[in-house]
Amino acid sequence: MLNIIKYQYLSILWAIFVVIMCNIPLGETSIKGVAFFEGFDKLAHTGFFFVLTVFLFFGKIRQQASYSYRGITLLKILLITVGLGILIEILQLYFFTYRSAEWWDLFADMTGVGMGIFGYIFLHRTRFNEKLL
């Protein structure tokens, strides 16, 4: 457990931040539930989950002390992020009723996760190609 905290403390702190930010009431920055501009909420979800995915990969890379590519790492991170996205929507549906649970929020979350996974795979391939040259 301490090993997870040692390498994933950024991910844990960011996940807590994401849960808080996704469940606070929209204050005076919103007009009829739209913050700043139309679609801001979806952009925020995408960004939150992109950063979370990057932090999860960063912690795993530090733990392994290498950029080695492992499919199981992708699967674990995908399950963690999908679980957090679903948890946030369930919290919004049943506990924080002043927020609305939407499938599009979960889609935006997974878009951010996909961007983070793509970045990890791209970084891995770049590092691998550098070793070959």
Short mmCIF file of C-alpha atoms in Angstrom, two decimals:
data_model
loop_
_atom_site.label_atom_id
_atom_site.label_comp_id
_atom_site.label_asym_id
_atom_site.label_seq_id
_atom_site.Cartn_x
_atom_site.Cartn_y
_atom_site.Cartn_z
CA MET A 1 0.00 0.00 0.00
CA LEU A 2 2.79 2.41 0.86
CA ASN A 3 4.41 1.53 -2.47
CA ILE A 4 1.27 2.65 -4.30
CA ILE A 5 1.14 5.91 -2.35
CA LYS A 6 4.85 6.50 -2.91
CA TYR A 7 4.52 6.40 -6.68
CA GLN A 8 0.88 7.34 -7.23
CA TYR A 9 0.44 10.22 -4.78
CA LEU A 10 -0.06 12.70 -7.64
CA SER A 11 -2.75 10.48 -9.13
CA ILE A 12 -4.50 10.09 -5.79
CA LEU A 13 -4.46 13.82 -5.07
CA TRP A 14 -5.65 14.60 -8.60
CA ALA A 15 -8.47 12.02 -8.37
CA ILE A 16 -9.67 13.64 -5.14
CA PHE A 17 -9.51 17.05 -6.83
CA VAL A 18 -11.50 15.72 -9.81
CA VAL A 19 -14.23 14.23 -7.60
CA ILE A 20 -14.54 17.51 -5.71
CA MET A 21 -14.57 19.68 -8.85
CA CYS A 22 -17.10 17.47 -10.62
CA ASN A 23 -19.48 17.59 -7.66
CA ILE A 24 -19.38 21.18 -6.48
CA PRO A 25 -22.39 23.31 -7.34
CA LEU A 26 -21.95 25.60 -10.30
CA GLY A 27 -21.83 29.05 -8.77
CA GLU A 28 -22.17 32.48 -10.25
CA THR A 29 -19.94 31.55 -13.18
CA SER A 30 -22.84 29.70 -14.70
CA ILE A 31 -25.90 30.85 -16.55
CA LYS A 32 -28.62 28.20 -16.61
CA GLY A 33 -26.04 25.45 -15.86
CA VAL A 34 -23.55 26.52 -18.54
CA ALA A 35 -20.18 27.62 -17.18
CA PHE A 36 -18.25 30.20 -19.24
CA PHE A 37 -19.33 28.80 -22.62
CA GLU A 38 -21.39 25.95 -24.07
CA GLY A 39 -19.50 22.69 -23.67
CA PHE A 40 -17.14 23.91 -20.96
CA ASP A 41 -18.25 21.08 -18.67
CA LYS A 42 -17.29 18.44 -21.25
CA LEU A 43 -13.95 20.13 -21.89
CA ALA A 44 -13.27 20.14 -18.15
CA HIS A 45 -14.10 16.43 -17.87
CA THR A 46 -11.78 15.63 -20.78
CA GLY A 47 -8.95 17.66 -19.29
CA PHE A 48 -9.39 16.26 -15.79
CA PHE A 49 -9.23 12.68 -17.00
CA PHE A 50 -6.37 13.33 -19.41
CA VAL A 51 -4.26 14.68 -16.55
CA LEU A 52 -5.32 11.79 -14.30
CA THR A 53 -4.26 9.27 -16.95
CA VAL A 54 -0.90 11.00 -17.41
CA PHE A 55 -0.32 10.98 -13.64
CA LEU A 56 -1.20 7.27 -13.45
CA PHE A 57 1.26 6.44 -16.22
CA PHE A 58 3.89 8.71 -14.69
CA GLY A 59 3.61 6.89 -11.35
CA LYS A 60 3.80 3.51 -13.06
CA ILE A 61 6.87 4.57 -15.07
CA ARG A 62 8.57 5.77 -11.87
CA GLN A 63 7.65 2.53 -10.10
CA GLN A 64 9.07 0.36 -12.91
CA ALA A 65 12.02 2.73 -13.47
CA SER A 66 11.48 2.23 -17.20
CA TYR A 67 9.19 3.08 -20.07
CA SER A 68 8.46 -0.57 -20.76
CA TYR A 69 5.20 -1.14 -22.58
CA ARG A 70 2.79 -3.46 -20.83
CA GLY A 71 -0.75 -4.21 -21.89
CA ILE A 72 -1.77 -4.98 -18.32
CA THR A 73 -0.80 -1.43 -17.33
CA LEU A 74 -3.14 -0.06 -19.98
CA LEU A 75 -5.94 -2.30 -18.78
CA LYS A 76 -5.47 -1.34 -15.11
CA ILE A 77 -5.44 2.36 -15.87
CA LEU A 78 -8.46 2.01 -18.11
CA LEU A 79 -10.39 0.18 -15.37
CA ILE A 80 -9.40 2.75 -12.73
CA THR A 81 -10.43 5.71 -14.85
CA VAL A 82 -13.68 4.13 -16.07
CA GLY A 83 -14.51 3.28 -12.46
CA LEU A 84 -13.84 6.84 -11.32
CA GLY A 85 -15.91 8.26 -14.17
CA ILE A 86 -18.84 6.00 -13.32
CA LEU A 87 -18.47 6.83 -9.61
CA ILE A 88 -18.66 10.56 -10.35
CA GLU A 89 -21.81 10.13 -12.42
CA ILE A 90 -23.43 7.96 -9.73
CA LEU A 91 -22.56 10.59 -7.10
CA GLN A 92 -24.10 13.27 -9.30
CA LEU A 93 -27.23 11.20 -9.86
CA TYR A 94 -27.96 10.13 -6.28
CA PHE A 95 -26.08 12.40 -3.86
CA PHE A 96 -25.28 15.72 -5.53
CA THR A 97 -28.63 16.24 -7.19
CA TYR A 98 -27.82 19.86 -8.00
CA ARG A 99 -25.51 18.40 -10.69
CA SER A 100 -26.78 16.30 -13.55
CA ALA A 101 -25.44 12.86 -14.37
CA GLU A 102 -24.92 12.54 -18.10
CA TRP A 103 -23.63 9.86 -20.43
CA TRP A 104 -21.83 12.60 -22.35
CA ASP A 105 -19.77 13.40 -19.25
CA LEU A 106 -18.61 9.79 -19.12
CA PHE A 107 -17.85 9.96 -22.84
CA ALA A 108 -15.79 13.12 -22.27
CA ASP A 109 -13.97 11.36 -19.42
CA MET A 110 -13.08 8.45 -21.67
CA THR A 111 -11.97 10.84 -24.42
CA GLY A 112 -9.45 12.30 -21.98
CA VAL A 113 -8.34 8.81 -20.97
CA GLY A 114 -7.93 7.85 -24.64
CA MET A 115 -5.78 10.93 -25.21
CA GLY A 116 -3.60 10.00 -22.24
CA ILE A 117 -3.23 6.39 -23.39
CA PHE A 118 -2.36 7.57 -26.90
CA GLY A 119 0.30 9.84 -25.41
CA TYR A 120 1.77 6.96 -23.41
CA ILE A 121 1.88 4.65 -26.42
CA PHE A 122 3.37 7.42 -28.56
CA LEU A 123 6.02 8.15 -25.92
CA HIS A 124 6.83 4.46 -25.62
CA ARG A 125 7.23 4.07 -29.36
CA THR A 126 9.41 7.19 -29.53
CA ARG A 127 11.68 5.90 -26.76
CA PHE A 128 11.81 2.47 -28.38
CA ASN A 129 12.75 3.97 -31.76
CA GLU A 130 15.50 6.09 -30.15
CA LYS A 131 17.07 2.94 -28.72
CA LEU A 132 17.14 1.34 -32.16
CA LEU A 133 18.95 4.27 -33.78
#
